[in-house]
Amino acid sequence: MWRMSIRARLILIAGLGLLGACDRGATQPVGPFPVPDRPVAKIVSSRWSNEESRDRRNEAGEVMDKARIVPGMTVADIGAGEGYYTIRLAQRVGPEGRVLAEDIFPAVRDALAERVSRERLQSVSVRLGEPADPKLPENSFDRVFMVHMYHEIEQPYEFLWRMRPALKKDGLVIVVDADRPTRNHGTPPALLKCEFAAVGYQLYATDDMPSAGGYLAAFKAVGPRPDPSTIKGCRLK
């Protein structure tokens, strides 16, 4: 009953740069957060496929349906890239809703801001995030979209920990990714579930999403946010 899609980043930034259960943390600490025991995919482009071909498959429509996006919602689009989902989310939530589009590269952010201005999407805000912190306002979002970008996050435990307060009480994180190793621009579902669980998220729903090239997983935050020093990293086997 849920979804998937893809987003890498701009060619102009091309040079930047299976699992068991949750076990002991990684050996190299980054502050109080464990280091992920897996490769991190390199960001190579701001688009996965052209928008016309994605629309022919009804990718965004199917993903938004399965994520239960309705008018009036407030949605964050993390790793928004060129704005494929940003634009369509704005159309779905309507004038009473809000969309915050975030990316970590100033050039990508600026290009998307220009597109939003050009298309007069007054319900959309565009901002710059950081690699380990999406910089989202607290208690603000019904849904947080992470479409084909999770495997590019270098510090997933810190990122997910800092993102948690942004969700409303019944808010959900919607992840779309491919079922393949992270080095190959995907995330195995078991690894995704483990890393989210380590930071206090519970898997809410999953579904295959062939139109988006993979699967969809939805998570909700449960219980108190853990102290960073108590988070146990997931181990690849």
Short mmCIF file of C-alpha atoms in Angstrom, two decimals:
data_model
loop_
_atom_site.label_atom_id
_atom_site.label_comp_id
_atom_site.label_asym_id
_atom_site.label_seq_id
_atom_site.Cartn_x
_atom_site.Cartn_y
_atom_site.Cartn_z
CA MET A 1 0.00 0.00 0.00
CA TRP A 2 2.93 2.37 -0.32
CA ARG A 3 5.72 3.67 -2.73
CA MET A 4 9.09 4.52 -4.40
CA SER A 5 11.19 6.88 -6.87
CA ILE A 6 14.68 8.27 -7.62
CA ARG A 7 16.75 11.42 -7.35
CA ALA A 8 20.54 11.71 -7.53
CA ARG A 9 21.75 15.37 -8.12
CA LEU A 10 23.32 17.78 -10.74
CA ILE A 11 26.05 16.74 -13.17
CA LEU A 12 27.86 19.92 -12.21
CA ILE A 13 28.49 18.36 -8.77
CA ALA A 14 29.47 14.96 -10.11
CA GLY A 15 32.91 15.17 -8.56
CA LEU A 16 31.56 15.54 -4.97
CA GLY A 17 31.56 13.47 -3.09
CA LEU A 18 23.13 -8.60 3.34
CA LEU A 19 22.35 -7.31 6.68
CA GLY A 20 21.65 -8.78 10.07
CA ALA A 21 19.69 -7.10 12.82
CA CYS A 22 20.65 -4.02 14.80
CA ASP A 23 23.83 -4.94 16.64
CA ARG A 24 26.78 -3.12 18.12
CA GLY A 25 27.82 0.28 16.81
CA ALA A 26 30.48 0.96 14.20
CA THR A 27 34.07 1.30 15.28
CA GLN A 28 34.71 4.94 14.29
CA PRO A 29 32.50 7.35 16.26
CA VAL A 30 31.27 10.62 14.77
CA GLY A 31 30.50 12.56 17.92
CA PRO A 32 27.96 10.45 19.80
CA PHE A 33 26.50 8.85 16.66
CA PRO A 34 27.64 5.50 15.22
CA VAL A 35 29.17 5.36 11.76
CA PRO A 36 27.08 3.37 9.25
CA ASP A 37 28.52 -0.05 8.46
CA ARG A 38 27.93 0.31 4.73
CA PRO A 39 29.16 2.25 1.70
CA VAL A 40 27.62 5.62 0.89
CA ALA A 41 26.56 6.25 -2.71
CA LYS A 42 28.15 9.21 -4.47
CA ILE A 43 25.89 12.02 -5.61
CA VAL A 44 26.10 12.22 -9.38
CA SER A 45 23.01 14.02 -10.72
CA SER A 46 19.93 15.99 -9.64
CA ARG A 47 17.59 13.86 -11.70
CA TRP A 48 16.77 10.17 -11.97
CA SER A 49 14.86 10.28 -15.25
CA ASN A 50 13.18 12.98 -17.28
CA GLU A 51 9.88 14.23 -15.94
CA GLU A 52 7.86 13.28 -19.02
CA SER A 53 8.77 9.60 -18.78
CA ARG A 54 8.12 9.60 -15.03
CA ASP A 55 4.70 11.12 -15.57
CA ARG A 56 3.88 8.56 -18.26
CA ARG A 57 4.34 5.92 -15.56
CA ASN A 58 2.31 8.05 -13.14
CA GLU A 59 5.18 7.78 -10.70
CA ALA A 60 4.44 10.81 -8.54
CA GLY A 61 0.69 10.21 -8.65
CA GLU A 62 1.04 6.64 -7.44
CA VAL A 63 3.55 7.55 -4.76
CA MET A 64 1.40 10.40 -3.44
CA ASP A 65 -1.68 8.16 -3.44
CA LYS A 66 0.09 5.50 -1.42
CA ALA A 67 1.50 8.14 0.92
CA ARG A 68 -2.04 9.48 1.32
CA ILE A 69 -1.18 13.03 0.41
CA VAL A 70 -4.32 15.18 0.57
CA PRO A 71 -5.10 18.89 0.25
CA GLY A 72 -4.03 20.99 3.19
CA MET A 73 -1.07 18.84 4.27
CA THR A 74 2.39 20.16 5.04
CA VAL A 75 5.11 18.11 3.35
CA ALA A 76 8.92 18.27 3.31
CA ASP A 77 10.75 17.11 0.17
CA ILE A 78 14.29 16.20 1.28
CA GLY A 79 16.93 16.05 -1.43
CA ALA A 80 14.49 17.80 -3.74
CA GLY A 81 16.93 18.13 -6.65
CA GLU A 82 15.27 19.69 -9.69
CA GLY A 83 11.88 19.55 -8.01
CA TYR A 84 9.99 16.70 -9.68
CA TYR A 85 8.17 15.84 -6.47
CA THR A 86 8.16 19.39 -5.11
CA ILE A 87 6.05 20.66 -7.99
CA ARG A 88 3.59 17.77 -7.90
CA LEU A 89 3.29 17.80 -4.12
CA ALA A 90 2.40 21.50 -4.31
CA GLN A 91 -0.35 20.72 -6.79
CA ARG A 92 -1.68 17.92 -4.57
CA VAL A 93 -1.71 19.79 -1.23
CA GLY A 94 -3.23 22.86 -2.86
CA PRO A 95 -3.23 26.49 -1.72
CA GLU A 96 -4.06 25.56 1.87
CA GLY A 97 -1.09 23.17 2.11
CA ARG A 98 2.63 23.80 2.29
CA VAL A 99 5.71 22.18 0.75
CA LEU A 100 9.25 22.75 1.98
CA ALA A 101 11.86 21.65 -0.56
CA GLU A 102 15.38 21.10 0.77
CA ASP A 103 18.73 20.27 -0.80
CA ILE A 104 22.30 20.46 0.48
CA PHE A 105 23.88 22.11 -2.58
CA PRO A 106 23.44 25.87 -3.05
CA ALA A 107 23.41 25.64 -6.86
CA VAL A 108 20.66 23.00 -6.78
CA ARG A 109 18.70 24.97 -4.20
CA ASP A 110 18.97 28.15 -6.24
CA ALA A 111 17.87 26.46 -9.48
CA LEU A 112 14.84 24.99 -7.75
CA ALA A 113 13.98 28.33 -6.15
CA GLU A 114 14.01 29.89 -9.61
CA ARG A 115 11.68 27.19 -10.90
CA VAL A 116 9.31 27.66 -7.98
CA SER A 117 9.25 31.41 -8.60
CA ARG A 118 8.78 30.95 -12.34
CA GLU A 119 5.82 28.62 -11.80
CA ARG A 120 4.40 30.92 -9.10
CA LEU A 121 4.11 28.21 -6.48
CA GLN A 122 3.35 30.37 -3.48
CA SER A 123 2.83 27.36 -1.21
CA VAL A 124 6.45 26.19 -1.70
CA SER A 125 9.49 27.26 0.31
CA VAL A 126 13.04 26.28 -0.69
CA ARG A 127 15.91 26.05 1.76
CA LEU A 128 19.43 24.74 2.18
CA GLY A 129 20.02 21.81 4.49
CA GLU A 130 23.20 20.15 5.74
CA PRO A 131 24.47 16.62 5.02
CA ALA A 132 23.69 15.42 8.56
CA ASP A 133 20.81 17.80 9.35
CA PRO A 134 17.82 18.65 7.13
CA LYS A 135 17.22 21.80 9.21
CA LEU A 136 13.45 21.29 9.41
CA PRO A 137 11.25 23.27 11.80
CA GLU A 138 9.85 21.28 14.72
CA ASN A 139 6.34 19.80 14.81
CA SER A 140 5.61 20.97 11.26
CA PHE A 141 5.14 18.08 8.82
CA ASP A 142 2.45 15.53 8.04
CA ARG A 143 4.86 13.80 5.66
CA VAL A 144 8.60 13.92 5.02
CA PHE A 145 9.56 12.59 1.57
CA MET A 146 12.98 11.03 0.96
CA VAL A 147 12.91 9.80 -2.62
CA HIS A 148 15.93 7.95 -3.99
CA MET A 149 18.35 9.82 -1.79
CA TYR A 150 18.61 7.88 1.48
CA HIS A 151 21.61 5.87 0.25
CA GLU A 152 23.50 9.17 -0.25
CA ILE A 153 23.29 10.19 3.43
CA GLU A 154 26.72 9.79 4.99
CA GLN A 155 25.53 9.92 8.62
CA PRO A 156 22.04 8.36 8.61
CA TYR A 157 21.72 8.00 12.40
CA GLU A 158 22.45 11.67 13.05
CA PHE A 159 20.30 12.73 10.10
CA LEU A 160 17.28 10.69 11.25
CA TRP A 161 17.78 11.80 14.85
CA ARG A 162 17.77 15.48 13.89
CA MET A 163 14.80 15.00 11.57
CA ARG A 164 12.50 13.39 14.18
CA PRO A 165 11.26 16.57 15.90
CA ALA A 166 9.98 17.92 12.56
CA LEU A 167 7.18 15.34 12.38
CA LYS A 168 3.72 16.12 13.68
CA LYS A 169 2.16 13.64 16.11
CA ASP A 170 0.82 11.40 13.35
CA GLY A 171 3.41 12.34 10.75
CA LEU A 172 5.17 9.80 8.54
CA VAL A 173 8.53 9.59 6.79
CA ILE A 174 8.09 8.26 3.25
CA VAL A 175 11.17 6.61 1.76
CA VAL A 176 11.40 5.49 -1.85
CA ASP A 177 14.48 3.55 -2.89
CA ALA A 178 15.73 0.60 -4.92
CA ASP A 179 16.31 -2.81 -3.37
CA ARG A 180 20.04 -3.06 -4.03
CA PRO A 181 23.28 -2.31 -2.16
CA THR A 182 23.89 1.28 -1.12
CA ARG A 183 27.03 1.50 -3.26
CA ASN A 184 24.72 0.88 -6.26
CA HIS A 185 22.29 3.66 -5.37
CA GLY A 186 19.76 1.68 -3.40
CA THR A 187 19.02 0.52 0.14
CA PRO A 188 18.10 -3.06 1.07
CA PRO A 189 14.74 -2.89 2.93
CA ALA A 190 16.09 -4.77 5.95
CA LEU A 191 18.94 -2.27 6.30
CA LEU A 192 16.54 0.66 5.97
CA LYS A 193 14.25 -0.78 8.66
CA CYS A 194 17.20 -1.42 10.99
CA GLU A 195 18.69 2.06 10.68
CA PHE A 196 15.33 3.75 11.24
CA ALA A 197 14.59 1.49 14.22
CA ALA A 198 17.93 2.39 15.79
CA VAL A 199 16.73 6.00 16.08
CA GLY A 200 13.25 5.16 17.31
CA TYR A 201 11.17 4.89 14.15
CA GLN A 202 8.71 2.06 13.55
CA LEU A 203 7.94 0.64 10.11
CA TYR A 204 4.35 1.63 9.35
CA ALA A 205 3.80 0.24 5.85
CA THR A 206 5.66 -0.98 2.76
CA ASP A 207 4.79 -1.59 -0.86
CA ASP A 208 6.46 -2.37 -4.18
CA MET A 209 6.65 0.64 -6.47
CA PRO A 210 7.66 -0.50 -9.97
CA SER A 211 6.58 2.85 -11.44
CA ALA A 212 9.24 4.48 -9.26
CA GLY A 213 11.89 1.82 -9.74
CA GLY A 214 11.79 0.15 -6.36
CA TYR A 215 9.82 0.10 -3.13
CA LEU A 216 8.14 2.48 -0.72
CA ALA A 217 8.48 2.35 3.07
CA ALA A 218 6.66 4.54 5.59
CA PHE A 219 7.92 5.12 9.13
CA LYS A 220 6.52 6.81 12.21
CA ALA A 221 8.42 8.02 15.27
CA VAL A 222 7.56 6.09 18.44
CA GLY A 223 8.49 6.76 22.04
CA PRO A 224 11.05 9.34 23.15
CA ARG A 225 13.93 10.29 20.90
CA PRO A 226 16.92 8.23 22.08
CA ASP A 227 20.04 9.78 23.53
CA PRO A 228 22.62 9.76 20.69
CA SER A 229 25.14 7.86 22.83
CA THR A 230 22.70 4.94 23.20
CA ILE A 231 22.10 4.43 19.46
CA LYS A 232 23.42 1.09 18.22
CA GLY A 233 24.48 0.89 14.60
CA CYS A 234 23.31 -1.80 12.20
CA ARG A 235 25.86 -4.37 11.04
CA LEU A 236 26.25 -5.66 7.52
CA LYS A 237 27.02 -9.38 7.21
#
